[in-house]
Short mmCIF file of C-alpha atoms and ligand atoms in Angstrom, two decimals:
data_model
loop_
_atom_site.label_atom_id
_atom_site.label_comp_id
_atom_site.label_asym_id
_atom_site.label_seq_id
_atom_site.Cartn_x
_atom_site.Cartn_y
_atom_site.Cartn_z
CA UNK A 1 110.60 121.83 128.46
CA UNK A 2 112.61 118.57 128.80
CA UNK A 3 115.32 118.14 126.15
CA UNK A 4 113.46 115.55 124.43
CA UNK A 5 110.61 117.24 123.80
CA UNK A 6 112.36 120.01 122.61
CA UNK A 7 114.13 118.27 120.26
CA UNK A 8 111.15 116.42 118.42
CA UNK A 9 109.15 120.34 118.00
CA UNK A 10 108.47 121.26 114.74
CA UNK A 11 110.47 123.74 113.35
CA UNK A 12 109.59 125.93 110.60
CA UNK A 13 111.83 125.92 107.47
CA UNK A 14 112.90 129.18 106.82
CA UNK A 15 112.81 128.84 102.90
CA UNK A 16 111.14 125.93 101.08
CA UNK A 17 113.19 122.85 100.83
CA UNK A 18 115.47 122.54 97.89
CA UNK A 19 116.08 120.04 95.93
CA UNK A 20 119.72 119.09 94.81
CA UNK A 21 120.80 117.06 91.60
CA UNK A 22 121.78 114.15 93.82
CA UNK A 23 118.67 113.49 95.29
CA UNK A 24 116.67 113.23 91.69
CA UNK A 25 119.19 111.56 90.29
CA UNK A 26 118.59 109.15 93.06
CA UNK A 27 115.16 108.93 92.08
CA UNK A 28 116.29 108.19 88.66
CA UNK A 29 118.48 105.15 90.01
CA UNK A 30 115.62 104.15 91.76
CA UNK A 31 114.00 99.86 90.93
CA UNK A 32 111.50 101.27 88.15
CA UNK A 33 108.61 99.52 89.99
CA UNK A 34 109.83 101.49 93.50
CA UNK A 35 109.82 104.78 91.43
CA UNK A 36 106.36 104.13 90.38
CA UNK A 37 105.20 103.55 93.06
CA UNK A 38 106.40 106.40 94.77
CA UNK A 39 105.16 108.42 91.77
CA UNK A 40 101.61 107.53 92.12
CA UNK A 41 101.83 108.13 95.48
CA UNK A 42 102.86 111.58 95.15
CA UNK A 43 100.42 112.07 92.18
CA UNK A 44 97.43 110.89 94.37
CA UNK A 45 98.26 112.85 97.08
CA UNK A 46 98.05 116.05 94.88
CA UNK A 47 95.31 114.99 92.20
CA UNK A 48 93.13 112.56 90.58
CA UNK A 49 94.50 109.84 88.85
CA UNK A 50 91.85 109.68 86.61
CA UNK A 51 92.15 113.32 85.40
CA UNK A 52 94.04 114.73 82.39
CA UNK A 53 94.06 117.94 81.82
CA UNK A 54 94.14 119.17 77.67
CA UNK A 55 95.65 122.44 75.58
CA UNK A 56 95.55 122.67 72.22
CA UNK A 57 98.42 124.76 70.36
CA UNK A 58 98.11 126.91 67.20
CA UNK A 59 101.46 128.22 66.08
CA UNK A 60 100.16 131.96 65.13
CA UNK A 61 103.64 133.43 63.79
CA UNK A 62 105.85 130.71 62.05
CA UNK A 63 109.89 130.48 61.48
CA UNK A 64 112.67 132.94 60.49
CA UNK A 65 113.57 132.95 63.72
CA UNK A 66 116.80 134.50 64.32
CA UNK A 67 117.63 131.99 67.19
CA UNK A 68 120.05 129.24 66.97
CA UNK A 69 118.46 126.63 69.15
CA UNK A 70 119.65 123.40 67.89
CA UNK A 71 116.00 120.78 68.02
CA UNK A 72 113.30 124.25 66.34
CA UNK A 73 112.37 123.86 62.87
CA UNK A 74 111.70 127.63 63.09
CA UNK A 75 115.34 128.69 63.43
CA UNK A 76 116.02 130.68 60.25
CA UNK A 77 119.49 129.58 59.66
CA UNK A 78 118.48 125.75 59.43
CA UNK A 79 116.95 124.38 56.18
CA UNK A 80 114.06 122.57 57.23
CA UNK A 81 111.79 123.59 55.12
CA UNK A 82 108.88 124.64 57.43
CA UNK A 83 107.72 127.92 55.52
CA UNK A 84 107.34 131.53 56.99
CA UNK A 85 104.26 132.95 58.51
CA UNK A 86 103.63 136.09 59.47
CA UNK A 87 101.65 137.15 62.77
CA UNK A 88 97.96 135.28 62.03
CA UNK A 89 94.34 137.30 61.05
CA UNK A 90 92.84 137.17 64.53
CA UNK A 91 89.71 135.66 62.81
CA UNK A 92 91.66 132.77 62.57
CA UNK A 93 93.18 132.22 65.59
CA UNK A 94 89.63 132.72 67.41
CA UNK A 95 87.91 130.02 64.66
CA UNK A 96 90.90 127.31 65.45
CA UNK A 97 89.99 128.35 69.23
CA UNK A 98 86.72 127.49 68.58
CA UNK A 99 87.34 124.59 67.34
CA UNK A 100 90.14 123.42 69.79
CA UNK A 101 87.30 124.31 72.35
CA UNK A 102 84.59 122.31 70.90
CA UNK A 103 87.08 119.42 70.56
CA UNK A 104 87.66 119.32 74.30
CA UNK A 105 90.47 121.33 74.84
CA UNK A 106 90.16 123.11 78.26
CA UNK A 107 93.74 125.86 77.43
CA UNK A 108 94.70 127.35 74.42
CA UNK A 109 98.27 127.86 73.50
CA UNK A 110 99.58 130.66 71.07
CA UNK A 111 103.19 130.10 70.49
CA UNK A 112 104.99 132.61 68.07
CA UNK A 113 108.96 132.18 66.43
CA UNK A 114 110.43 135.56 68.25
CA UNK A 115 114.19 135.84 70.02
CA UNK A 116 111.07 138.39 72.17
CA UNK A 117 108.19 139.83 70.59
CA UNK A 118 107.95 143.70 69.87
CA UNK A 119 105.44 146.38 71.28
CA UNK A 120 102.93 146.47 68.06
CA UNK A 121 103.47 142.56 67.86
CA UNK A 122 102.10 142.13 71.76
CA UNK A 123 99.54 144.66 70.84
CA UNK A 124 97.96 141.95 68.33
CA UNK A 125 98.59 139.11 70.97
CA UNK A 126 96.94 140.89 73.76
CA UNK A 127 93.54 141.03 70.81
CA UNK A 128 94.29 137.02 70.63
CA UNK A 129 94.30 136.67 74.40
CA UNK A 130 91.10 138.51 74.86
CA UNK A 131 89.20 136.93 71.97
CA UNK A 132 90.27 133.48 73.40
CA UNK A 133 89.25 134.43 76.92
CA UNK A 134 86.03 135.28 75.46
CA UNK A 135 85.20 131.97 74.28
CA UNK A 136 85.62 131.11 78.20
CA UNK A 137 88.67 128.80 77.29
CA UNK A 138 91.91 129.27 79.72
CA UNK A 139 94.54 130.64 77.53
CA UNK A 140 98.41 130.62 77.32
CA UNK A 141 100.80 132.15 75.13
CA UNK A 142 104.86 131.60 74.39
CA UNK A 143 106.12 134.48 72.38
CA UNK A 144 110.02 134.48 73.26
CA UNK A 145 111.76 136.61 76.06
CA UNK A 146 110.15 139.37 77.74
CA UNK A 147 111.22 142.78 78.23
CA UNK A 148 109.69 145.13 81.13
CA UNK A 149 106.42 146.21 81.20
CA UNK A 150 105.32 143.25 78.79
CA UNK A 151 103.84 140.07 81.05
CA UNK A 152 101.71 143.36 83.03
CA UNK A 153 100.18 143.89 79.42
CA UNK A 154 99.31 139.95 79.05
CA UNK A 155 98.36 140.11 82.41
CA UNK A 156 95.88 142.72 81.98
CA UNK A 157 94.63 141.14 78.66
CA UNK A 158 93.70 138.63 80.65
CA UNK A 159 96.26 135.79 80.22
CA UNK A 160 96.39 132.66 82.62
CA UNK A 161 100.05 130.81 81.76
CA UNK A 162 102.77 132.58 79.47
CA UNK A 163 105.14 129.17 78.39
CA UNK A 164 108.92 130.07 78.75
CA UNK A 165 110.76 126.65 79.06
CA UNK A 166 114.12 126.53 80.47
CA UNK A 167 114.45 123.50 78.18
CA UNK A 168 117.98 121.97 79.40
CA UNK A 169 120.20 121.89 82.55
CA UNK A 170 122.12 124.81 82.50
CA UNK A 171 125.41 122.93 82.13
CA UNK A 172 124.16 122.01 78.50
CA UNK A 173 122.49 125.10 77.38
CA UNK A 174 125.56 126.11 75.15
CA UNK A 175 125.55 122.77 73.71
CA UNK A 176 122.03 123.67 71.94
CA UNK A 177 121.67 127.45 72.40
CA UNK A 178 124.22 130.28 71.92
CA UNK A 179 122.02 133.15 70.83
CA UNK A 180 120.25 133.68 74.17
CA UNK A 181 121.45 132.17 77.85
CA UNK A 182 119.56 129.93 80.40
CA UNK A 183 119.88 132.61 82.67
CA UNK A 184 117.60 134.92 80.30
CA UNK A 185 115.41 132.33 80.52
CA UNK A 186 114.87 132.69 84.21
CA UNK A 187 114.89 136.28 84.15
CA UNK A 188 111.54 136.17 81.74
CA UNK A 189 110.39 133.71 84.03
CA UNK A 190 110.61 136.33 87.03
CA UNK A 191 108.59 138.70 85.07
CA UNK A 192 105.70 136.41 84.62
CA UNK A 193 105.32 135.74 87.97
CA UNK A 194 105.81 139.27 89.17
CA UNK A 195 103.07 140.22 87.22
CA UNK A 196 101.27 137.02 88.88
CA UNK A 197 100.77 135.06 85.22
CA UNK A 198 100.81 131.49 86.09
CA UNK A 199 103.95 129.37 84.97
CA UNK A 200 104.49 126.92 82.60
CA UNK A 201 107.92 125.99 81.69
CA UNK A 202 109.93 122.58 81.11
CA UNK A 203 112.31 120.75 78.92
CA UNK A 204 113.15 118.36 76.05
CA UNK A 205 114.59 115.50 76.51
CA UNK A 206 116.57 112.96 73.99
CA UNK A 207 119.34 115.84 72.61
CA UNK A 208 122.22 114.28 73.42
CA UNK A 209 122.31 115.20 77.35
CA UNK A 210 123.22 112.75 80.13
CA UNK A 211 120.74 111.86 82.87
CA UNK A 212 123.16 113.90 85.25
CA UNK A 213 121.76 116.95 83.25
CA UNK A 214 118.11 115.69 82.76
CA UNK A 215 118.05 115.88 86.92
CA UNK A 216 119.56 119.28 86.82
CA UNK A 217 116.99 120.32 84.37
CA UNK A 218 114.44 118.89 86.89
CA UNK A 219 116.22 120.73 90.27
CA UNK A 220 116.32 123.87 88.20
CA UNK A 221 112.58 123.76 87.58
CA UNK A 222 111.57 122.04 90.72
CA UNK A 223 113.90 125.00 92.76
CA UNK A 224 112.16 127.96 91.19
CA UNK A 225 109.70 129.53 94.34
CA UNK A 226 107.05 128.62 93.21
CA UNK A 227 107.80 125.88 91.16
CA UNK A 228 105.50 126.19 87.74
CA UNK A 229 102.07 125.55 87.44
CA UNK A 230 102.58 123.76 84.58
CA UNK A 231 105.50 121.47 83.57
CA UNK A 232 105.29 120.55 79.70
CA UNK A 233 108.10 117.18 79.48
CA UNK A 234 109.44 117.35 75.13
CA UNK A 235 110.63 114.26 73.74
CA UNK A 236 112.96 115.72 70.77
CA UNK A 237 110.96 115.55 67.32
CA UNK A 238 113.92 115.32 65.02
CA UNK A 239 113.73 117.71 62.39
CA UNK A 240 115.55 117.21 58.92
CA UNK A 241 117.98 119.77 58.74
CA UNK A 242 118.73 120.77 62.29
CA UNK A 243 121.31 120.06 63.93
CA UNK A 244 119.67 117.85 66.74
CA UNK A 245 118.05 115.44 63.70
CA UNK A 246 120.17 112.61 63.84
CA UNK A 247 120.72 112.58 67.90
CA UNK A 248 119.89 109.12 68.89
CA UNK A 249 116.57 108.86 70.62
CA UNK A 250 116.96 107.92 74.46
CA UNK A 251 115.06 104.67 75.76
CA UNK A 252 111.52 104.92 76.51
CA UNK A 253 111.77 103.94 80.18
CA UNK A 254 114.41 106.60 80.38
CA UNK A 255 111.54 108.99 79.62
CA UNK A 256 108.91 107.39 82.12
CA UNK A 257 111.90 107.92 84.57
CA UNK A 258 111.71 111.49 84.10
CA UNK A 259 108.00 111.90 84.28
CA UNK A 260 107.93 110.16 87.41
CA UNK A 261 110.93 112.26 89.03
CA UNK A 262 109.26 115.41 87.29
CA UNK A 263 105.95 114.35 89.26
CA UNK A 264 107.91 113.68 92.35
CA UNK A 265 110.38 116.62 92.45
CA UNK A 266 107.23 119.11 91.36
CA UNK A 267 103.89 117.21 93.38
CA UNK A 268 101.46 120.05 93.30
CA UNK A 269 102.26 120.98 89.24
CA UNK A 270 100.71 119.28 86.02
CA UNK A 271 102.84 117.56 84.39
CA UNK A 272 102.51 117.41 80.38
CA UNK A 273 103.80 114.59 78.47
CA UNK A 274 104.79 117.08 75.40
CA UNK A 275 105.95 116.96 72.12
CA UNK A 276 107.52 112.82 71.20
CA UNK A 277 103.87 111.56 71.67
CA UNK A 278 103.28 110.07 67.72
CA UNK A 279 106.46 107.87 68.49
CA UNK A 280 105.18 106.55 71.60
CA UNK A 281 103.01 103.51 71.72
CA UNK A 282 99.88 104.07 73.49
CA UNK A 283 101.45 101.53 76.12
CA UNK A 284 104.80 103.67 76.51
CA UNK A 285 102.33 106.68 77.21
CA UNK A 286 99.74 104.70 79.51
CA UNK A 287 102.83 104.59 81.59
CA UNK A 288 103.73 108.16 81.63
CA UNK A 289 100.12 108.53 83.14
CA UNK A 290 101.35 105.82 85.55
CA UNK A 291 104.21 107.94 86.35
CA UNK A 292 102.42 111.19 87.01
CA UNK A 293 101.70 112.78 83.89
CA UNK A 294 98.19 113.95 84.11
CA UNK A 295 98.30 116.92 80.74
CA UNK A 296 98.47 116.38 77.03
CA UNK A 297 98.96 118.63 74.32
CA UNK A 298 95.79 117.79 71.90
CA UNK A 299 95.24 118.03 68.63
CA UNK A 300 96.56 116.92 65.08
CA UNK A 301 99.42 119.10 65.13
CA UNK A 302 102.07 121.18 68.04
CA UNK A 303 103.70 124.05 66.45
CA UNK A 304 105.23 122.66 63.01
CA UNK A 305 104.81 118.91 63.73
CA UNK A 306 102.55 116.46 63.61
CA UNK A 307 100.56 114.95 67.20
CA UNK A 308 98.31 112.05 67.72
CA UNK A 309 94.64 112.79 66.15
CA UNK A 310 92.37 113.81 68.94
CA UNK A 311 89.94 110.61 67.81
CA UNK A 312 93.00 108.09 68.85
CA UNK A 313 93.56 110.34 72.20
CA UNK A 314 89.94 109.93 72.96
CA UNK A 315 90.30 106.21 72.51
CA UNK A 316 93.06 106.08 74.46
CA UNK A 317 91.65 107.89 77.28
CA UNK A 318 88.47 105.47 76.71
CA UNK A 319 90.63 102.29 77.31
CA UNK A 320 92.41 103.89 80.31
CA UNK A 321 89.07 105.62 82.16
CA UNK A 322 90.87 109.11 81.49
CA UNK A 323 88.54 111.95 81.69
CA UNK A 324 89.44 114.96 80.55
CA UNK A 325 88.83 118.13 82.86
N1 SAM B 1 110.16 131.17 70.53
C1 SAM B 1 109.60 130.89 71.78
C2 SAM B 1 110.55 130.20 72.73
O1 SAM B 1 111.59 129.72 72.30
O2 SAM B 1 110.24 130.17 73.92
C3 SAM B 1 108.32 130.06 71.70
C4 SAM B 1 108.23 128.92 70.71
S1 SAM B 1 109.36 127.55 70.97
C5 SAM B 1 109.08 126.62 69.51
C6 SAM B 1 108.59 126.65 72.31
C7 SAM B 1 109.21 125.39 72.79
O3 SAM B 1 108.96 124.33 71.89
C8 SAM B 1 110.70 125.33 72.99
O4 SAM B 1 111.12 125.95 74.16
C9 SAM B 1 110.97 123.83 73.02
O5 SAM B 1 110.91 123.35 74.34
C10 SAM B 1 109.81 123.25 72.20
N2 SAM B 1 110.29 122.63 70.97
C11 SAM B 1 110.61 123.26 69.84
N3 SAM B 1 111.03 122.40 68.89
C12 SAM B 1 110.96 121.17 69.45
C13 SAM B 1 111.28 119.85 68.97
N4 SAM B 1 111.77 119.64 67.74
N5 SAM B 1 111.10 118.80 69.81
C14 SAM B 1 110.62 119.02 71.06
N6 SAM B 1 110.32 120.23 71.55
C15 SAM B 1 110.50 121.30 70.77
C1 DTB B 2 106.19 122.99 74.84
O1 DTB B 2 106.85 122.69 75.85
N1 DTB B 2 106.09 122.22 73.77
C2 DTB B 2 105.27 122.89 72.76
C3 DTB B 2 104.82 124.18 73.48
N2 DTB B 2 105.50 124.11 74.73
C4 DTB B 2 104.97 125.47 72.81
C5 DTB B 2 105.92 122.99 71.46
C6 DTB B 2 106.41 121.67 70.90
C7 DTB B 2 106.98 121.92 69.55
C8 DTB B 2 107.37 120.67 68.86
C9 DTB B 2 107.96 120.91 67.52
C10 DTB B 2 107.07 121.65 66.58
O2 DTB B 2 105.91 121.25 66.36
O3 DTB B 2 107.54 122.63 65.97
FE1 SF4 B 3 113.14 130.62 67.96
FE2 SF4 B 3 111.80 129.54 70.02
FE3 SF4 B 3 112.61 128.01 67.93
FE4 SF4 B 3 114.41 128.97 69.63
S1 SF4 B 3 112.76 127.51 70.13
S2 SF4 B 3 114.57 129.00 67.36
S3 SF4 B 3 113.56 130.96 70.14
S4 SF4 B 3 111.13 129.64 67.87
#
């Protein structure tokens, strides 16, 4: 073989490529109409444009946690007033199931206030994660960190996505977290996907970080082999009495900027414009579906805090020839 034609054969990549904090925060830098573009591109290479996926959440074990993280309302050592629940009546959990389900809602998302839940605690989840499975809805769970042996038992109770998010760059974590570390957060990760659970982990944005450390949070998702399944993008909800309330909020296009380099860093994953949505005009969100978002959380409420009503998202989708799969 000539030298030329050596030098244009394909070579495999020994590892996937990486992505480094320079490139997305190129993407970040990028004209906003370029970075759309390139966004939908990506998006339609990978998915419908008209599709949007929807999961419903039910908090089923609420506050007095004994975590510090500076944005929950469930933190025990803030006042914030949300009140303390212990682990739901599974009757419950599978009525609101049915109900999410009848609604549309295609996943259903248990989330429970635990540093990591404890054996008879899982015990009761795995019930949840049956009952839910039973209706024939997709289910998804994010109880805390993980210790061994414990995604195998969601795993055989069925359960399709366990939500762990590594919620800020690394750099920051300390700023907002103390009682755990970011690098417990990737351990739990491991375990979910070791005991082949599908992933769904992301971030908030708007708590005070810079954009150097919203593209790290980005590379450190994007980087993980595979990246997740499922990347859930928070806007910070301010809660009264935490120490995150009074952060100021960052600029909307800011936050279409990180969809699209979410999108683009991540091509294959769903990405799910999160908690923020009730202080988003339906335009501001129409273009977070522009930039690649194609998941919603749905339903009246997240965990502790208030969502769009599922009658305004249907509108929404109406005006914008969304259908829901
Ligand atoms: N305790 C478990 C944990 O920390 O993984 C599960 C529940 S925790 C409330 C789930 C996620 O909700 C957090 O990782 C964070 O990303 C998100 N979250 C909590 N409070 C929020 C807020 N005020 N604004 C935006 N996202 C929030
Ligand atoms: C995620 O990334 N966001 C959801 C879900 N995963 C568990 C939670 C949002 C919580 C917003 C504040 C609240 O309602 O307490
Ligand atoms: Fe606890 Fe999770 Fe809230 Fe942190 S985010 S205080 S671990 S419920």
């Amino acid at each position: 073989m000539n030298a030329i034609l050596q030098a244009a054969a394909p070579i495999a990549p020994a590892t996937p490529a990486k992505w480094t904090v320079a490139e997305v925060e190129a993407l970040y830098q990028m004209p906003f109409m370029d970075l759309m573009f390139r966004a939908q591109q990506v998006h339609r290479e990978h998915f419908d444009a008209s599709e949007i996926q929807r999961s419903t959440l039910l908090s089923v074990k609420t506050g007095g946690c004994s975590e510090d993280c500076g944005y929950c309302s469930q933190a025990a050592r803030y006042d914030t007033g949300t009140g303390r629940e212990p682990l739901m009546p599974l009757a419950e959990v599978v009525a609101a199931a049915r109900v999410a389900m009848d609604k549309g809602a295609s996943r259903f998302c248990m989330g429970a206030a635990w540093r990591e839940p404890k054996d008879k605690d899982l015990e009761k989840v795995t019930e949840m994660i049956r009952a839910v499975k039973d209706l024939g809805m997709q289910t998804c769970v994010t109880l805390g960190m993980l210790k061994d042996g414990q995604a195998e038992q969601l795993k055989e109770a069925g359960l399709d996505y366990y939500n762990h998010n590594l919620d800020t760059d690394a750099e920051f974590y300390g700023e907002v977290i103390t009682t755990h570390k970011h690098a417990d957060r990737i351990d739990t990760l491991g375990q979910v996907r070791e005991a082949g659970i599908k992933v769904c982990s992301g971030g908030i944005v708007g708590m005070g970080e810079s954009r150097r450390n919203r593209a790290a949070l980005i590379v450190q998702l994007a980087n993980l082999n595979p990246p997740p399944e499922s990347v859930p993008i928070n806007n910070l909800v301010p809660v009264p009495g935490t120490p995150m309330a009074g952060v100021a909020p960052i600029d909307h296009f800011e936050f279409v900027r990180t969809i699209a380099a979410a999108r683009i860093a991540m091509p294959a994953s769903f990405v799910r414009l999160s908690a923020g949505r009730q202080a988003m005009p339906e335009e501001v969100q129409a273009l977070c579906f522009l930039a690649g978002a194609n998941s919603i959380f749905y339903g009246d409420r997240l965990l502790t805090t208030g969502n769009p009503e599922a009658d305004s998202d249907e509108a929404l989708f109406e005006k914008l020839g969304l259908r829901p799969i």
